[in-house]
mmCIF file of C-alpha atoms (C1' of nucleotides) in Angstrom:
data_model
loop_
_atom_site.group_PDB
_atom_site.id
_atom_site.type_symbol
_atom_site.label_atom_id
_atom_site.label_comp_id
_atom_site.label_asym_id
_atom_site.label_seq_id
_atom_site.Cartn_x
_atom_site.Cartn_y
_atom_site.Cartn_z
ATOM 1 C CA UNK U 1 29.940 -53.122 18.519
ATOM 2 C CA UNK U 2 27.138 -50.974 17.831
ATOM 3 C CA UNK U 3 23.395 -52.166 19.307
ATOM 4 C CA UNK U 4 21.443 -49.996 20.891
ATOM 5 C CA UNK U 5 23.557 -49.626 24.170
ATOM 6 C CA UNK U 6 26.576 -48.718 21.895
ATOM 7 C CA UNK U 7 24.734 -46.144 19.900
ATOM 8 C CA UNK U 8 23.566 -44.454 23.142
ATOM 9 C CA UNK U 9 26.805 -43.853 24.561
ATOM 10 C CA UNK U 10 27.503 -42.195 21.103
ATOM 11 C CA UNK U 11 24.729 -40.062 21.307
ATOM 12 C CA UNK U 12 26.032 -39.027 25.153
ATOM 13 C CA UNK U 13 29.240 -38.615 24.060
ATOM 14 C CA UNK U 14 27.551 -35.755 21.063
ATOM 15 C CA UNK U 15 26.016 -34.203 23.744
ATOM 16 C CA UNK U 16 28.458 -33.839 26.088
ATOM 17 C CA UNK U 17 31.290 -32.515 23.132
ATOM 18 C CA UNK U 18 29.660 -31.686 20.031
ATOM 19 C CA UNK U 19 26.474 -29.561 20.126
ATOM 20 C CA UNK U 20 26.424 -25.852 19.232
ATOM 21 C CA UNK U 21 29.559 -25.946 17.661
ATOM 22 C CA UNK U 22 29.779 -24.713 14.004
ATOM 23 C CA UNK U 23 30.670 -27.040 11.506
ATOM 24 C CA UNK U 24 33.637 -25.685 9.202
ATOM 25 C CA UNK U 25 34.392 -28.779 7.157
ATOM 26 C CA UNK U 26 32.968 -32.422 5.989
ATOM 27 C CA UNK U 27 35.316 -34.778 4.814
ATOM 28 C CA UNK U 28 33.971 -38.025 3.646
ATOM 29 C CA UNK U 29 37.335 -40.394 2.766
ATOM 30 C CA UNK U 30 34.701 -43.281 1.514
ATOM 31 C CA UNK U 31 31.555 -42.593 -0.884
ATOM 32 C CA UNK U 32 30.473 -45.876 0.111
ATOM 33 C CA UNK U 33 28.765 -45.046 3.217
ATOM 34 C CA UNK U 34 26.468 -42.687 2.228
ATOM 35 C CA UNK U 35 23.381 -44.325 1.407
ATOM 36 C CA UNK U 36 20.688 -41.817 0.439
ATOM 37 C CA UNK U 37 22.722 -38.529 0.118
ATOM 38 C CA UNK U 38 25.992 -37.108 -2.103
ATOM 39 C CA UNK U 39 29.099 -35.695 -0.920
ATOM 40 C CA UNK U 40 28.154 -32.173 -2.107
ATOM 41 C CA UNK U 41 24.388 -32.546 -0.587
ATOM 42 C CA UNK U 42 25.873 -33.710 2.392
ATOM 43 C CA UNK U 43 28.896 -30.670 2.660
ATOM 44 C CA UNK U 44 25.593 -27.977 2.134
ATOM 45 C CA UNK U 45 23.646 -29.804 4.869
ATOM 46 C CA UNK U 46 26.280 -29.595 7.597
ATOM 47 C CA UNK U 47 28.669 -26.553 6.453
ATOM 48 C CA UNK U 48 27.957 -23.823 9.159
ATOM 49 C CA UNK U 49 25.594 -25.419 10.606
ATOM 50 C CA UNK U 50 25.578 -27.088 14.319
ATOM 51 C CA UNK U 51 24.221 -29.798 16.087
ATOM 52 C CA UNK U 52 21.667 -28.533 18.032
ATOM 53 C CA UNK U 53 20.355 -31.747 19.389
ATOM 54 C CA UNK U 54 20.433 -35.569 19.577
ATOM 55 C CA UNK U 55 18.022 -38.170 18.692
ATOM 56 C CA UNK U 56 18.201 -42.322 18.843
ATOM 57 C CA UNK U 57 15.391 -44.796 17.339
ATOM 58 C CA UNK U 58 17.268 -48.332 17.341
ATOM 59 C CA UNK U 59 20.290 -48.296 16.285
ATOM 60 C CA UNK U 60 20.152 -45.138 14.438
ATOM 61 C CA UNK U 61 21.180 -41.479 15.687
ATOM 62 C CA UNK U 62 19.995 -38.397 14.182
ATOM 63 C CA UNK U 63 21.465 -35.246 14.875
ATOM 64 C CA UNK U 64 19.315 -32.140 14.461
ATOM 65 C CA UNK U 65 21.050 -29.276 12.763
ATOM 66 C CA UNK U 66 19.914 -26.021 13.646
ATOM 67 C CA UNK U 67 19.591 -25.064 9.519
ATOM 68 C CA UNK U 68 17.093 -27.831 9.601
ATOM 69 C CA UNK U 69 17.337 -31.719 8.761
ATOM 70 C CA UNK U 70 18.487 -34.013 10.881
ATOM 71 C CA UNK U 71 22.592 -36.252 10.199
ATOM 72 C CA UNK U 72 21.482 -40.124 10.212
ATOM 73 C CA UNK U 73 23.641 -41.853 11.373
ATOM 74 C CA UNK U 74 24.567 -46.286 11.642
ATOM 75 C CA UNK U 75 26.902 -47.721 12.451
ATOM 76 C CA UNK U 76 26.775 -51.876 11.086
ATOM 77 C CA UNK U 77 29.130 -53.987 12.657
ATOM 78 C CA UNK U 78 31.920 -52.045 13.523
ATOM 79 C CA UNK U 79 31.434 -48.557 14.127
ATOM 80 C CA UNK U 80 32.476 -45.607 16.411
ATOM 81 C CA UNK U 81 32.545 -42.164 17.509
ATOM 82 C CA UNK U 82 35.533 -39.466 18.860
ATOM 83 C CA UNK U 83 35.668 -36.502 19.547
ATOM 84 C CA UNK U 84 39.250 -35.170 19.543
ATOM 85 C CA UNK U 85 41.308 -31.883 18.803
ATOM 86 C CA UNK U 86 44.586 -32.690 17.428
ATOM 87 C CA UNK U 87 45.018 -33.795 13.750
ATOM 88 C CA UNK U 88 47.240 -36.463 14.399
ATOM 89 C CA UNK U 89 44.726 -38.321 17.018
ATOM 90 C CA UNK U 90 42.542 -39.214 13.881
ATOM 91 C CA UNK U 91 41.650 -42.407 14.141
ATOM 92 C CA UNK U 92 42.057 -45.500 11.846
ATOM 93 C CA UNK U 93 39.422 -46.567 9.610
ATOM 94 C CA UNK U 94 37.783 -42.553 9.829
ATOM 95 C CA UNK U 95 35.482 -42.219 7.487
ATOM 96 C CA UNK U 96 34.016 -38.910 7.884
ATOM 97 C CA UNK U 97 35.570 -36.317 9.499
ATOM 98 C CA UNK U 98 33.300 -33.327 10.627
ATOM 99 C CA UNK U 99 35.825 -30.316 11.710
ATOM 100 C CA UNK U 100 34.366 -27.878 13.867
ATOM 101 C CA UNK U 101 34.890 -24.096 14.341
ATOM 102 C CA UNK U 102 36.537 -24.547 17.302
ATOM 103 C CA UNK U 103 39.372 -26.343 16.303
ATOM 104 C CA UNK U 104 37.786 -29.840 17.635
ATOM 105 C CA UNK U 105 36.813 -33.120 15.379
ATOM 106 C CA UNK U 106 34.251 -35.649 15.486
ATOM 107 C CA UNK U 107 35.217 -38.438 13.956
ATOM 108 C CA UNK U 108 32.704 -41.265 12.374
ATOM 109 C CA UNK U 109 34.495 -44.707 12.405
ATOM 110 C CA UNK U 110 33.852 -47.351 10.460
ATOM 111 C CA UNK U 111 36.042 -49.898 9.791
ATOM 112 C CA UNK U 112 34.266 -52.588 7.856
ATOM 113 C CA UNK U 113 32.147 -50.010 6.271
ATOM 114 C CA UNK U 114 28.743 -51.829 6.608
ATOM 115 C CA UNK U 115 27.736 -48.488 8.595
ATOM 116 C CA UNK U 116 25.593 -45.979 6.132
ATOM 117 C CA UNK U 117 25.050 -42.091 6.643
ATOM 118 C CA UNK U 118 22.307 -40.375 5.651
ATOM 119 C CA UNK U 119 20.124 -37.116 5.733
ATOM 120 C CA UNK U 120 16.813 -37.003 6.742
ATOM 121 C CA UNK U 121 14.098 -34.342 7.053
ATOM 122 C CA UNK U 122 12.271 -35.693 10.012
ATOM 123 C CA UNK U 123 13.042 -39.194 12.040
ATOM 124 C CA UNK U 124 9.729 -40.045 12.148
ATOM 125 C CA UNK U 125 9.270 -40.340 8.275
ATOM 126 C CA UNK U 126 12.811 -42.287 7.873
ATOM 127 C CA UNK U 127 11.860 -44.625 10.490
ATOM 128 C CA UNK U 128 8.589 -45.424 8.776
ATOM 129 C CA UNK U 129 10.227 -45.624 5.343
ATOM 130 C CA UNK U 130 12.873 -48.098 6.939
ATOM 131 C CA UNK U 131 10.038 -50.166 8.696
ATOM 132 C CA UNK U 132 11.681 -49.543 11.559
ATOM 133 C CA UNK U 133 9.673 -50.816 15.107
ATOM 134 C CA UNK U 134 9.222 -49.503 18.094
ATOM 135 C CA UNK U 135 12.318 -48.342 19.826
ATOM 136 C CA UNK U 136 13.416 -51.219 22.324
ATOM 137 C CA UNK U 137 14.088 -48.844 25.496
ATOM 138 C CA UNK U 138 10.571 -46.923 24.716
ATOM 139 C CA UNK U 139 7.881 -49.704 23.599
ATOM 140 C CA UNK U 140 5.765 -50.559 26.722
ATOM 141 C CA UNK U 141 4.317 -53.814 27.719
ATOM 142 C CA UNK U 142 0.915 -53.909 25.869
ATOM 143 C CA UNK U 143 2.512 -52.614 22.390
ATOM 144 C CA UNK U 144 5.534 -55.530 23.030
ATOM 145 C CA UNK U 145 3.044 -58.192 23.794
ATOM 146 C CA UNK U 146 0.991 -57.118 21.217
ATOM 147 C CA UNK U 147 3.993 -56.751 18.421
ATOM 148 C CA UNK U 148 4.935 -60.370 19.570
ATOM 149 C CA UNK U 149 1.801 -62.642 19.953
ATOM 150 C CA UNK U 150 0.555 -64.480 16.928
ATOM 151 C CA UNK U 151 3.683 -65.145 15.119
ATOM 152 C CA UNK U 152 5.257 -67.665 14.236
ATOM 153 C CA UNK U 153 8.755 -68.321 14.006
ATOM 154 C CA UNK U 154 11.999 -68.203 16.670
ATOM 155 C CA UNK U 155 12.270 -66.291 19.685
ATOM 156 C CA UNK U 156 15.978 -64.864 18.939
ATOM 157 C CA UNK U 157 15.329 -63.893 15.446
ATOM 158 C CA UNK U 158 11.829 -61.939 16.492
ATOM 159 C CA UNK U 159 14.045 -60.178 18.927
ATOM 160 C CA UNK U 160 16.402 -59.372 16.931
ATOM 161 C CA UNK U 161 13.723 -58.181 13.677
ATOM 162 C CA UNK U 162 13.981 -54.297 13.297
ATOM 163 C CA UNK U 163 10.450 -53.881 11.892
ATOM 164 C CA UNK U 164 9.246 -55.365 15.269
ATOM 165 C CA UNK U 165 11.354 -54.191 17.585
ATOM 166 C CA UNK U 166 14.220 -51.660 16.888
ATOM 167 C CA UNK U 167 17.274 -51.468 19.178
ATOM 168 C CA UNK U 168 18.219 -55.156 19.426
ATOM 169 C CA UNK U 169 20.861 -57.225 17.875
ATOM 170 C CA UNK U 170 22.906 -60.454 18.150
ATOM 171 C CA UNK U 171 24.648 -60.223 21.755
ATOM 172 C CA UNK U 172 22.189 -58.146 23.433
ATOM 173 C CA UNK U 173 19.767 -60.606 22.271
ATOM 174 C CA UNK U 174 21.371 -63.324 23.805
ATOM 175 C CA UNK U 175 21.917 -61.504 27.279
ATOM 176 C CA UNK U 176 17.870 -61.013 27.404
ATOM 177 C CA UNK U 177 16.599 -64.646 26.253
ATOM 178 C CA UNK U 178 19.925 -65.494 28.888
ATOM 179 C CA UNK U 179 18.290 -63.932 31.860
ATOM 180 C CA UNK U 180 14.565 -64.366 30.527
ATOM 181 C CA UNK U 181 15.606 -68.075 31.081
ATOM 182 C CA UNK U 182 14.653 -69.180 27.444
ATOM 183 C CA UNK U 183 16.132 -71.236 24.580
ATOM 184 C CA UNK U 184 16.831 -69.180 21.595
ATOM 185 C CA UNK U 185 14.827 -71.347 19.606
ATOM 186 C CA UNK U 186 11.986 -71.516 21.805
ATOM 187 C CA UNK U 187 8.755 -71.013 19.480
ATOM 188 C CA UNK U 188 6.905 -67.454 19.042
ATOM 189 C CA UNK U 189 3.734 -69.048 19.328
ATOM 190 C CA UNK U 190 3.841 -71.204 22.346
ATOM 191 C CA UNK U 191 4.462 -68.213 25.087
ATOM 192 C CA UNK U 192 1.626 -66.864 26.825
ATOM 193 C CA UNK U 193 0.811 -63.150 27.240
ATOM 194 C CA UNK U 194 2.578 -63.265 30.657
ATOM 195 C CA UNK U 195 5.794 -64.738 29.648
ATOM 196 C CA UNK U 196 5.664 -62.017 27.170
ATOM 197 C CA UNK U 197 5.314 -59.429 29.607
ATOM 198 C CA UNK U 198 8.226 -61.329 31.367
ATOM 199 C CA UNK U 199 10.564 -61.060 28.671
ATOM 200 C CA UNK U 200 9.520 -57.024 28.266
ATOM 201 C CA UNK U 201 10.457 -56.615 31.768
ATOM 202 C CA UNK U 202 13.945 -58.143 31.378
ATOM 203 C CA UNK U 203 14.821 -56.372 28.138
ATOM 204 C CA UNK U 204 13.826 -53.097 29.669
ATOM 205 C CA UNK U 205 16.468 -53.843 32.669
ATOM 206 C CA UNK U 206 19.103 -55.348 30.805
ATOM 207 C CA UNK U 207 19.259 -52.225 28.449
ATOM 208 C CA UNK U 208 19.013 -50.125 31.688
ATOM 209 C CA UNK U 209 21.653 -51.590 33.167
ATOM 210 C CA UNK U 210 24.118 -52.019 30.115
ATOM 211 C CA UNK U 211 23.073 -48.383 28.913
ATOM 212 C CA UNK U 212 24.027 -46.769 32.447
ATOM 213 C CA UNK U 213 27.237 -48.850 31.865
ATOM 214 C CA UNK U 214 27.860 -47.444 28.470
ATOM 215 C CA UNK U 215 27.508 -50.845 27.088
ATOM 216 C CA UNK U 216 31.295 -51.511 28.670
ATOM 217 C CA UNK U 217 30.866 -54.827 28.871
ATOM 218 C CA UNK U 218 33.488 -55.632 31.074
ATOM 219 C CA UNK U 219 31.993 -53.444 33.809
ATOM 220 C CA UNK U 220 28.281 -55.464 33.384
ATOM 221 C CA UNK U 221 27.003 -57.715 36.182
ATOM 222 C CA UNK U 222 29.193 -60.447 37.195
ATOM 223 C CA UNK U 223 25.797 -62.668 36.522
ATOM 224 C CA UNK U 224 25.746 -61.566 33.086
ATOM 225 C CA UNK U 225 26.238 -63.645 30.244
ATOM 226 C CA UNK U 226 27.849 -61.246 27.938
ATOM 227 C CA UNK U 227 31.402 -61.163 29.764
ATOM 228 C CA UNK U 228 31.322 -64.969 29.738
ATOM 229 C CA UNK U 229 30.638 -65.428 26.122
ATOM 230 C CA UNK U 230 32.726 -66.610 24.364
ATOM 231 C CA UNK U 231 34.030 -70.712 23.491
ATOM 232 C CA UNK U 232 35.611 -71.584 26.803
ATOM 233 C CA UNK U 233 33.365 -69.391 29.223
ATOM 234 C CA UNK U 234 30.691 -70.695 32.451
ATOM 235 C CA UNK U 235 27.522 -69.893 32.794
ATOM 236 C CA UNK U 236 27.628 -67.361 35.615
ATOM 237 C CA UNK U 237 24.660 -68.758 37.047
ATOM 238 C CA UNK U 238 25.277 -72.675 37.387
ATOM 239 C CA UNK U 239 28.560 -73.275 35.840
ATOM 240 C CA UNK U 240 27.483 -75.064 32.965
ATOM 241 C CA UNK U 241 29.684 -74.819 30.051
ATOM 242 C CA UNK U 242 28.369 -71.927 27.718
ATOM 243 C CA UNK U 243 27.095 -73.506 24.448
ATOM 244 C CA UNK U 244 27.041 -71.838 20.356
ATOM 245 C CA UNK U 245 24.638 -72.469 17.874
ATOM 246 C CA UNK U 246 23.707 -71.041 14.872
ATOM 247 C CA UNK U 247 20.148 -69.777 14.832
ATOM 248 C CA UNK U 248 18.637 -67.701 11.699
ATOM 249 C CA UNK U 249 22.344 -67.604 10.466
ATOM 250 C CA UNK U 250 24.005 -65.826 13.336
ATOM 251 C CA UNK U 251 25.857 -67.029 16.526
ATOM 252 C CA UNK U 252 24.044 -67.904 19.573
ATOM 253 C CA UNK U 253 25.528 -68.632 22.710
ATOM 254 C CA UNK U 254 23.594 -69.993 25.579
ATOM 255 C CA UNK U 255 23.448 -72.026 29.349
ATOM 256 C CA UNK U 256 21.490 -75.188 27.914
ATOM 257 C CA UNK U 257 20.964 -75.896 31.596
ATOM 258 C CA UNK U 258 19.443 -72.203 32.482
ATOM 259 C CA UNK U 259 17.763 -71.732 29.081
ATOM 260 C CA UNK U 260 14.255 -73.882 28.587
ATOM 261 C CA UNK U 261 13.192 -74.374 24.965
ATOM 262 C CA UNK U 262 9.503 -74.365 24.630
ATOM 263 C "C1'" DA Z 1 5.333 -64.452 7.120
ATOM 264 C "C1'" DG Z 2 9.385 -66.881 7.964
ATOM 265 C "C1'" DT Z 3 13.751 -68.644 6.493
ATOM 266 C "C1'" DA Z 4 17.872 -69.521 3.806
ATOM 267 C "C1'" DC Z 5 21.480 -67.754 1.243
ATOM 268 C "C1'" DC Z 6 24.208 -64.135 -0.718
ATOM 269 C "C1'" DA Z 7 26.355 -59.696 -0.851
ATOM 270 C "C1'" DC Z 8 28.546 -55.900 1.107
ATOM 271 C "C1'" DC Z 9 33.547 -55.057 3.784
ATOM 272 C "C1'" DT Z 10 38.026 -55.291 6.779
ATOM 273 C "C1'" DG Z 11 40.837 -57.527 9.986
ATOM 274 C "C1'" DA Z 12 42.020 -61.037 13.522
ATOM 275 C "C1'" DC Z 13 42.964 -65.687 14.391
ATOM 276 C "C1'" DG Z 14 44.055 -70.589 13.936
ATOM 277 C "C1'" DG Z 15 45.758 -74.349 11.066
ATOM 278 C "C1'" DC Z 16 48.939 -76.040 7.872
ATOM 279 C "C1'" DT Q 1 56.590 -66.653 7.222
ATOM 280 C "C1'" DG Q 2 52.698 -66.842 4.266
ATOM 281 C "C1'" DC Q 3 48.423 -68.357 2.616
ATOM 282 C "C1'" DC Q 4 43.654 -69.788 3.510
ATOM 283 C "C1'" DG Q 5 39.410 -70.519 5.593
ATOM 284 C "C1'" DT Q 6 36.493 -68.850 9.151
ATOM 285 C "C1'" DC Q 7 34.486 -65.665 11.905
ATOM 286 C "C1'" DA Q 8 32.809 -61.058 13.567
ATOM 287 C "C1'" DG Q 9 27.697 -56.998 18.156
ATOM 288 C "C1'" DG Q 10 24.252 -55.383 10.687
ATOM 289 C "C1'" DT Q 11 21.241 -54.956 6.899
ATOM 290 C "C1'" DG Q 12 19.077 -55.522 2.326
ATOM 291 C "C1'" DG Q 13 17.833 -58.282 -1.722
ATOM 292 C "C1'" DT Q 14 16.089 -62.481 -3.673
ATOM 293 C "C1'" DA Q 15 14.103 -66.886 -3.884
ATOM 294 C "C1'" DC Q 16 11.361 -70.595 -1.936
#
DNA sequence: AGTACCACCTGACGGC
DNA sequence: TGCCGTCAGGTGGTAC
């Protein structure tokens, strides 16, 4: 589940429940998913400390401890977030367990464990050693036209690149180029500055819209592509039955009569 | 620079 | 019922 509209509801669901607390224990139940930090290294970094505030570049959170450092924190392709007192409301596929002073528990989920956690000193040096882009909800129009024009290649996969852009991934994707009225194939190189500008303008409100919603997709826009996409579904718009393709190895599902290659 | 393929993982689903 | 292939909202490495 988690893109970018997923990972903000996490980070409003931290705010709302988990800052200021003091941390009394770490559990990690799979060294797997920590990707540039130990157990122990991890247990110092949290233990009595609190979360003090919440950060989001892409698809990444960071939460800022007030000892210092900042919990990174993906998700991959299956990933999510409680908050929750009693012990026997843990949740399947937990794989770190944060237990605060108060009694409470935030749970990180992770069931396919292609999510990572990590420590960082500062976001702005992790995101520049992951190459990460420009965060999708705060790039403006000049600095998306700009990171767009002159390159070759397909229009879903640019989208979807997290050293252009970061915040985008397969579904959300397919909702923008959906009502940006463009083939997912469509070629980098043939749109003109405006058409970029048109596609910055429709990411921006589909990722208002869908954040607002929490990224529940069943309460999006009836003229939204998402809640129709799957094998069987219409395209909201004309009707038109919804069509898959692969494109740069991933799943693609589009309106071939809405959706203009160029 | 762009693309293809593989690997990392678990679980749900459809076909036989 | 059980086994098997396929697929899933992500990313990183390698090779061409």
């Amino acid at each position: 589940m988690p893109e970018l509209p997923d990972v903000e509801r996490f980070r409003t669901a931290i705010n709302s429940n988990a800052l200021h607390k003091k941390i009394k224990s770490v559990q990690v139940s799979e060294k797997r998913v920590l990707d540039n930090v130990s157990e122990p290294k991890l247990k110092r970094a949290l233990k009595g400390a609190a979360f003090e505030k919440t950060r989001r570049h892409g698809k990444y959170l960071f939460l800022q401890l007030d000892k210092g450092g900042f919990l990174v924190l993906h998700f991959g392709m299956t990933g999510d977030i409680r908050y929750y007192k009693s012990d026997s409301d843990r949740p399947e596929h937990t794989r770190m367990l944060i237990e605060f002073a108060n009694g409470y528990r935030l749970a990180w989920i992770n069931m396919r464990l292609l999510g990572r956690i990590n420590v960082a000193r500062e976001p702005a040096a992790f995101v520049r050693a992951r190459d990460l882009g420009p965060d999708a909800m705060q790039i403006g129009r000049e600095q998306f036209r700009e990171a767009f024009s002159g390159r070759n290649g397909k229009l879903k996969p640019a989208l979807m690149n997290q050293s252009i852009l970061a915040g985008l991934g397969n579904i959300y994707t397919d909702e923008i180029l959906f009502q940006s009225g463009w083939h997912p194939e469509s070629l980098l190189k043939r749109f003109k500055p405006a058409e970029l500008d048109a596609i910055h303008g429709v990411m921006k409100r589909v990722l208002r819209v869908t954040v607002r919603r929490l990224g529940r997709i069943e309460e999006f826009p009836r003229t939204y592509l998402l809640p129709h996409r799957d094998k069987e579904g219409a395209c909201p718009r004309c009707g038109s039955a919804i069509r898959r393709i692969k494109v740069g190895q991933r799943t693609s599902y589009f309106c071939p009569q809405c959706q203009k290659k160029r």
